[in-house]
mmCIF file of C-alpha atoms in Angstrom:
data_model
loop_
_atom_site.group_PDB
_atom_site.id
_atom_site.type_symbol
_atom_site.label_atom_id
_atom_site.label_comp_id
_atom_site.label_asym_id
_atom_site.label_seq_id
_atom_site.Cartn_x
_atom_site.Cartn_y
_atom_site.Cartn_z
ATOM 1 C CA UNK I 117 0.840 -2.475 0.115
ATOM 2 C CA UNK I 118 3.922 0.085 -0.391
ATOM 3 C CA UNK I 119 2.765 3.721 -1.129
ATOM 4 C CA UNK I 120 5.342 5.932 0.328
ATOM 5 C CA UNK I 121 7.825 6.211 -2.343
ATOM 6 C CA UNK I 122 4.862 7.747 -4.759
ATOM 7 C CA UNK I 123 4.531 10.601 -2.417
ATOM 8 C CA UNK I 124 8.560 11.012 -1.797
ATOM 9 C CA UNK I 125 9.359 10.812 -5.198
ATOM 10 C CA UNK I 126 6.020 13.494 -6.245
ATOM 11 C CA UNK I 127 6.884 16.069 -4.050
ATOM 12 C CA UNK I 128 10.418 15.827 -4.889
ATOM 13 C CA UNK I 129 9.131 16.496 -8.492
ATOM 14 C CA UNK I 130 8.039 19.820 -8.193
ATOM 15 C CA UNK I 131 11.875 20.833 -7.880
ATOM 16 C CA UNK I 132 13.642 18.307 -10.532
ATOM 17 C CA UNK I 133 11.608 15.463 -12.634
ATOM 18 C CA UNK I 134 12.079 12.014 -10.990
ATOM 19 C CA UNK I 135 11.812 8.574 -11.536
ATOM 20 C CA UNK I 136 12.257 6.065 -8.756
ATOM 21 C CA UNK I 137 12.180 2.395 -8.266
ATOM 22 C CA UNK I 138 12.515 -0.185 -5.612
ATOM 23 C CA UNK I 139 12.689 -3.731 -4.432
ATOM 24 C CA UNK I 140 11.692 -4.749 -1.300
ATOM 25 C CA UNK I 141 11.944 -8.324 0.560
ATOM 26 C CA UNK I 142 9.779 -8.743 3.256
ATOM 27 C CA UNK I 143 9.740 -12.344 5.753
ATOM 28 C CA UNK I 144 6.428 -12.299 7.254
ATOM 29 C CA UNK I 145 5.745 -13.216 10.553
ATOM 30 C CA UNK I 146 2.064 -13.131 10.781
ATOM 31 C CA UNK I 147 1.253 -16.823 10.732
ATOM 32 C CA UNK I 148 3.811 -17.577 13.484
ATOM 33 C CA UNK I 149 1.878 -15.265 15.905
ATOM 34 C CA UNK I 150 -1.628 -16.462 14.551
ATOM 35 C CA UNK I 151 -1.105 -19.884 13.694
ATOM 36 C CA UNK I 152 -4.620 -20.921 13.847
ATOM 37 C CA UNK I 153 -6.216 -17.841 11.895
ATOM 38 C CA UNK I 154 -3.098 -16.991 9.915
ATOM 39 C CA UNK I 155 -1.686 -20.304 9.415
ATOM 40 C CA UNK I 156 -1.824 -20.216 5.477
ATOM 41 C CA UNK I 157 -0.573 -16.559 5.224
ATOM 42 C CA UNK I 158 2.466 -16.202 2.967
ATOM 43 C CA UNK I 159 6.166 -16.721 4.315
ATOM 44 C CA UNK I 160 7.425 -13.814 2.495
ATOM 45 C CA UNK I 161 6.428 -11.086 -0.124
ATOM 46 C CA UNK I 162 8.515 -9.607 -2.432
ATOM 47 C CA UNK I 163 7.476 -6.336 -3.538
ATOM 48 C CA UNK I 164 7.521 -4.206 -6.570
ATOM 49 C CA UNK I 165 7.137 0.009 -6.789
ATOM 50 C CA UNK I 166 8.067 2.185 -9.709
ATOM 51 C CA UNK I 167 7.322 5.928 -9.576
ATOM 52 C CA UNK I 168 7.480 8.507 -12.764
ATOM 53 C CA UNK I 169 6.446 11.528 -13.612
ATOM 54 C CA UNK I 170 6.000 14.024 -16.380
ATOM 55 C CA UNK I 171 4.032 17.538 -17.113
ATOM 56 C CA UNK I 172 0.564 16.751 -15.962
ATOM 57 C CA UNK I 173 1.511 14.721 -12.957
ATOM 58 C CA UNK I 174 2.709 11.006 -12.220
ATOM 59 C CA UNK I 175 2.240 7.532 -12.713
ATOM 60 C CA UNK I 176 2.790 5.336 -10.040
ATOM 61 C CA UNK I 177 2.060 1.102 -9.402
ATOM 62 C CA UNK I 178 3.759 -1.619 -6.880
ATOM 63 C CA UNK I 179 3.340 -4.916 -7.475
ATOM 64 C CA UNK I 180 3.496 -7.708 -4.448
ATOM 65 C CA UNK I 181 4.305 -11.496 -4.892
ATOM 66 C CA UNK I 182 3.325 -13.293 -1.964
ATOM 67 C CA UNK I 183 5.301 -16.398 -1.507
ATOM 68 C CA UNK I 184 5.665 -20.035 0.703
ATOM 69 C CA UNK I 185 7.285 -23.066 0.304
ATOM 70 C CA UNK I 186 5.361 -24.096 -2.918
ATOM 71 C CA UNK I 187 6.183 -20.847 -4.978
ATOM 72 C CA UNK I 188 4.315 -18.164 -5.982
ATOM 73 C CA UNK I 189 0.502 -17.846 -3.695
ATOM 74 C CA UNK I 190 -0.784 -14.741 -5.596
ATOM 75 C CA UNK I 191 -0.118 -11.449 -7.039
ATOM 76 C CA UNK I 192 -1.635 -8.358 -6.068
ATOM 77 C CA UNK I 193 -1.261 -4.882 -7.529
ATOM 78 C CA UNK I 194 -2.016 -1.558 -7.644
ATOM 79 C CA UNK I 195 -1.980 1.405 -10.272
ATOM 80 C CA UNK I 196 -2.439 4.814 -10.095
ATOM 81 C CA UNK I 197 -2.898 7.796 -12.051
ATOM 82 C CA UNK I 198 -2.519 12.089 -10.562
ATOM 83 C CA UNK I 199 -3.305 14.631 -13.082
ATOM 84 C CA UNK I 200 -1.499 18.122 -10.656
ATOM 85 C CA UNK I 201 -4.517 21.032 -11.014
ATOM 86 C CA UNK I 202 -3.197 23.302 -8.752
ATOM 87 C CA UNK I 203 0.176 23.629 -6.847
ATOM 88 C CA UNK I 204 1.928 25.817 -4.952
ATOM 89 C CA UNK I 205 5.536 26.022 -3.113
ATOM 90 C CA UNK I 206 5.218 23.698 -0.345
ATOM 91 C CA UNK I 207 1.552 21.410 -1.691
ATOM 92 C CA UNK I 208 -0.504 20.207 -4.712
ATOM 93 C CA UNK I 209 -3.437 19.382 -5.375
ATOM 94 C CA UNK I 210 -4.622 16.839 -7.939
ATOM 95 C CA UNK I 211 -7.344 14.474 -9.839
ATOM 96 C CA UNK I 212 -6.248 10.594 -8.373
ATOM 97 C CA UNK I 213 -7.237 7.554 -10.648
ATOM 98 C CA UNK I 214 -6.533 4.095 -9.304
ATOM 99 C CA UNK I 215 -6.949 0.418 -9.905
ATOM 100 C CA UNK I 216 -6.657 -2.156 -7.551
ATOM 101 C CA UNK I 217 -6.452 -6.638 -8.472
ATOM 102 C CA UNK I 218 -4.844 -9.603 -8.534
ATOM 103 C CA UNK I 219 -4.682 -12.922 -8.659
ATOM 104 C CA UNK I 220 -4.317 -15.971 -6.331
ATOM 105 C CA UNK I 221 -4.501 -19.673 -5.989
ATOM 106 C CA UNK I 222 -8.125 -20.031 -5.313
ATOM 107 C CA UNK I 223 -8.999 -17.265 -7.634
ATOM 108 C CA UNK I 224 -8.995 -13.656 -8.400
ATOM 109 C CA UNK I 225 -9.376 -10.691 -6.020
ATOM 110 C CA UNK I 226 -12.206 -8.773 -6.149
ATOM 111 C CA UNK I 227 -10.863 -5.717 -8.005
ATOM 112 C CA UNK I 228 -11.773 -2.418 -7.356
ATOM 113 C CA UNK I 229 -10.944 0.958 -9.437
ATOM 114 C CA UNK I 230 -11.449 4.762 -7.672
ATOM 115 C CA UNK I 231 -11.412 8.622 -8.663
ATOM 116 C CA UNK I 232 -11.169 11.211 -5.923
ATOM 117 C CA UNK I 233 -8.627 13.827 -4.751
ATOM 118 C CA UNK I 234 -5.660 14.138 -3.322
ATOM 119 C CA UNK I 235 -3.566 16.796 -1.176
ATOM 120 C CA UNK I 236 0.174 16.021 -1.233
ATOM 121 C CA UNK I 237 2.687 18.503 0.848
ATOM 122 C CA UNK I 238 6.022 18.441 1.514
ATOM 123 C CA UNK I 239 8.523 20.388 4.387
ATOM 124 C CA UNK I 240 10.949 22.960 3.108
ATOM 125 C CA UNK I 241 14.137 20.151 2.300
ATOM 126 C CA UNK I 242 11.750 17.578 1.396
ATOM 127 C CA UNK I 243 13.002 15.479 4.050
ATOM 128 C CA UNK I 244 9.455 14.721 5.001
ATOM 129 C CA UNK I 245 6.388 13.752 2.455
ATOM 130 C CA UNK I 246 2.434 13.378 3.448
ATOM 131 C CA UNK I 247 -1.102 13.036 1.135
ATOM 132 C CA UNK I 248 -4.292 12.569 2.459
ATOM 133 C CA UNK I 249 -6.673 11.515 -0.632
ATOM 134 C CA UNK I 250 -10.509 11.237 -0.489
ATOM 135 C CA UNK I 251 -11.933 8.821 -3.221
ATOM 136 C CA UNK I 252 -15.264 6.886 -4.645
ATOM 137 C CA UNK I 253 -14.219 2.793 -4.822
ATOM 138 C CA UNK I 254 -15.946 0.886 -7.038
ATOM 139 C CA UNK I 255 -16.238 -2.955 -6.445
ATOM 140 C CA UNK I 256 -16.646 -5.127 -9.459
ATOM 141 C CA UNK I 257 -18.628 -8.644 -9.552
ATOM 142 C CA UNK I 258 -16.721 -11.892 -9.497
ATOM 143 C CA UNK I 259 -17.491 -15.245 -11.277
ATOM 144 C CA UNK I 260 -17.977 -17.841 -9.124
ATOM 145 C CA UNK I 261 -14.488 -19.373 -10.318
ATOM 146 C CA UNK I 262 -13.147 -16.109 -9.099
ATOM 147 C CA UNK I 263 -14.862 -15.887 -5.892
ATOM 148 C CA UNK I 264 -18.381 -15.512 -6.438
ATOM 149 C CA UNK I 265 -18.445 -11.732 -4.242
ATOM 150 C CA UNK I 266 -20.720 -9.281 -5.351
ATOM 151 C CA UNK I 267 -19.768 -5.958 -6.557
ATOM 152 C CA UNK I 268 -20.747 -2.419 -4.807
ATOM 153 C CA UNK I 269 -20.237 1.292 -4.420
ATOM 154 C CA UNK I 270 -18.154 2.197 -1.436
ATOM 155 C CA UNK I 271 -15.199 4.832 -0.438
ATOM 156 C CA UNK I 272 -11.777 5.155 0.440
ATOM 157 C CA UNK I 273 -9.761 7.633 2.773
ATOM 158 C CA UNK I 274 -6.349 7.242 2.606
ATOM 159 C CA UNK I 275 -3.122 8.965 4.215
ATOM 160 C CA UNK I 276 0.359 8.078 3.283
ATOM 161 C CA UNK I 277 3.431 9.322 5.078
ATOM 162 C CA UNK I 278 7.526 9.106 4.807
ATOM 163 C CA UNK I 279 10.077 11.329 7.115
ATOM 164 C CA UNK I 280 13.817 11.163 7.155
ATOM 165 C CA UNK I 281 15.617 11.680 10.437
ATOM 166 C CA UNK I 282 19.003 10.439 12.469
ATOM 167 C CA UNK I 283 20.451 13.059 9.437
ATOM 168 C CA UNK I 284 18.623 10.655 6.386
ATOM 169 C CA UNK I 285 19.834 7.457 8.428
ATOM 170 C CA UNK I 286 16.202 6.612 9.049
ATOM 171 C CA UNK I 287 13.125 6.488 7.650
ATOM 172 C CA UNK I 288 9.555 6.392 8.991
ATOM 173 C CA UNK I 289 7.483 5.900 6.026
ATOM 174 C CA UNK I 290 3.909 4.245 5.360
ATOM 175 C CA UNK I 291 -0.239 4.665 4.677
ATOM 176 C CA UNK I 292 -3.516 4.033 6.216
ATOM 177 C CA UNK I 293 -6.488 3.264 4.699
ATOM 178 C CA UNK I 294 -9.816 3.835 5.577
ATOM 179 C CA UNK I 295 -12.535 1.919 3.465
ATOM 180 C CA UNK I 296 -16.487 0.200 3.676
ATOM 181 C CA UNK I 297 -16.574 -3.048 3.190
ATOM 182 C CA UNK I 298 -19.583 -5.602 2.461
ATOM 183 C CA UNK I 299 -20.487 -8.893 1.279
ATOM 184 C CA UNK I 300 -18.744 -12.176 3.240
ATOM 185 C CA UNK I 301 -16.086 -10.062 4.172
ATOM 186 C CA UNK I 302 -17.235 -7.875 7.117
ATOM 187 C CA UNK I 303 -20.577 -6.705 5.252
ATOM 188 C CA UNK I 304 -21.246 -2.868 6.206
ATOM 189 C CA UNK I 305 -17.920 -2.625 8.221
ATOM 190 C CA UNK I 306 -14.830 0.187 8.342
ATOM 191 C CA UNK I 307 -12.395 -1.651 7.261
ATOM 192 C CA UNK I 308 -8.937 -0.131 8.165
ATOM 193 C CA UNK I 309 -5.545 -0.996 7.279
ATOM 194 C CA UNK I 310 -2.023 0.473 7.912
ATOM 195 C CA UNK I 311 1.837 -0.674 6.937
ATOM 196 C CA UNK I 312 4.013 1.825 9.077
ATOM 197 C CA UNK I 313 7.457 0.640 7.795
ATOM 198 C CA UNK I 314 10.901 2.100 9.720
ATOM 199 C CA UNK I 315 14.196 1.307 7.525
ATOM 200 C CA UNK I 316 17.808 1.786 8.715
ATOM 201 C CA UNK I 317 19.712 3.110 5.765
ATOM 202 C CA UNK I 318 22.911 1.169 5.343
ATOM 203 C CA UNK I 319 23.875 2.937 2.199
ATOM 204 C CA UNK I 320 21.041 5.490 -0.503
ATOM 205 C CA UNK I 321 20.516 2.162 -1.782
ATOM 206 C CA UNK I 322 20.420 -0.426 0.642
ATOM 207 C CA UNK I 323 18.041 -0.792 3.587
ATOM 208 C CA UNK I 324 17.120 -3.085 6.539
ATOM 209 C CA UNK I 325 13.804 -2.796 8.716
ATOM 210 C CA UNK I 326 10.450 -3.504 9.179
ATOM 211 C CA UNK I 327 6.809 -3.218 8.133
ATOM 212 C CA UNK I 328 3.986 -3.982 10.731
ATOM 213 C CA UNK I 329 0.575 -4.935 9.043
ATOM 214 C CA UNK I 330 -2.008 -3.836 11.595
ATOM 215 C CA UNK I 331 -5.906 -4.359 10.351
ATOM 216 C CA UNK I 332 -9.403 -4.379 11.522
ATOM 217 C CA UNK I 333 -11.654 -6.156 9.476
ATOM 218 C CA UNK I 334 -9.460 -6.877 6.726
ATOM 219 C CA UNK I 335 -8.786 -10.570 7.338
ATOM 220 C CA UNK I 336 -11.382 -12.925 6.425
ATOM 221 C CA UNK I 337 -11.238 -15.522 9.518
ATOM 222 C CA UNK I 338 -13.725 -18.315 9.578
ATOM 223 C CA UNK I 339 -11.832 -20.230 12.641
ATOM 224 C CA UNK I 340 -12.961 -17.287 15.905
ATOM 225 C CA UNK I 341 -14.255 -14.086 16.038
ATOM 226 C CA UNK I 342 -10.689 -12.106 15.935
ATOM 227 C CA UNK I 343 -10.787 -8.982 13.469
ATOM 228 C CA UNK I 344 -7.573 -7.165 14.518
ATOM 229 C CA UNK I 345 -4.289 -8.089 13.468
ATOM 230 C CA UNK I 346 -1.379 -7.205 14.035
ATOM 231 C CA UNK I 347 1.517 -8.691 11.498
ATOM 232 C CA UNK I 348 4.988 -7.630 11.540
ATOM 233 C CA UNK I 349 8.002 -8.327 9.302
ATOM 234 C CA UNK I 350 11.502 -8.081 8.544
ATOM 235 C CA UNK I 351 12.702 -6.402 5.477
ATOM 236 C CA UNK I 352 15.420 -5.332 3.340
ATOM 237 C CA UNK I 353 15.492 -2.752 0.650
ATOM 238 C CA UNK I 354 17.017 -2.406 -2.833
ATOM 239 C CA UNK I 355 16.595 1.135 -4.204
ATOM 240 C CA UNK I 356 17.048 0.902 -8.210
#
């Protein structure tokens, strides 16, 4: 869900070695809007993301709890490995590994893991970050207890952003994703999915904003024919 800090924090690397860490708190307000399609989507998500790196590149995974009034509806994460193969003052490029799972109340989701590459750049004071990575995405096969979906080859084209402005008081941050899906959900469709955030920063380590979850495709709604959503939030931010 949160990919923006990776890209901040690996740029920002090829000065000074980094590690970075945050907790977001987001209050979802997708099933108010879409209370028919969306009216079992979470209440709120709290959200995980730890960055680090070392010689040969960087290590980065976020984790998201998506909760209602019950507790805890399911868990999703995603990890991913860069090995850096060639760099120079203002870009990189390098080798991107990833897995992507979880869990939820009816079952798992269908995991997926990828390899590709990646182009990350950076502006002269670092103040803004981008990648744009190209990568094969491997579905795996579910039990039926899980889910029953079948597994299958498709790809992924992703872009991830983050710019300071307002002299650092603001930040414009976020990804898109680009992928094929198939089986129940949307079989043989672009799926497409972006999380533009914006954050006020009160202080470097408190912030308040927003992330709006717009997707095509990406939903699985059985009660109309509606494939584009748009769900916004408001958020807070805890940098560790």
């Amino acid at each position: 869900m949160k990919k923006s800090i990776l890209f901040t924090a690996l740029m920002a690397f090829m000065a000074i070695c980094v590690n970075a860490q945050n907790i977001q708190l987001h209050y979802d307000l997708g099933q108010h809007i879409y209370p028919d399609e969306e009216g079992g989507r979470q209440d709120m998500t709290v959200t995980f993301e730890k960055f680090s790196a070392d010689n040969l590149g960087s290590w980065f995974y976020f984790v998201d709890l998506d909760l209602d009034r019950d507790g805890v509806m399911g868990a999703y994460t995603e990890v991913s490995r860069e090995f850096n193969f060639s760099k120079s003052e203002s870009s990189s490029w390098a080798v991107h590994l990833e897995y992507d799972g979880g869990l939820g109340r009816g079952g798992s989701y269908q995991s997926a893991a990828l390899v590709g590459a990646a182009w990350n750049g950076h502006n002269a004071d670092f103040s803004t970050t981008y990648s744009v990575q190209a990568m094969y995405k491997q579905f795996y096969n579910q039990t039926e207890k899980q889910g029953g979906a079948d597994g299958y080859a498709s790809f992924q084209l992703t872009g991830v952003w983050s710019t300071n402005f307002a002299n650092n008081a603001c930040t414009f941050s976020g990804f898109i994703d680009f992928w094929r899906g198939e089986g129940a959900y949307h079989h043989g469709k672009l799926v497409v999915l972006t999380e533009p955030q914006l954050w006020y920063n009160i202080t470097p380590k408190f912030s308040v904003g927003t992330e709006v979850e717009i997707s095509n495709n990406f939903i699985y709604n059985t009660v109309n024919d509606n494939s584009f959503f748009i769900n916004p939030t408001l958020a807070v931010k805890f940098n560790l």
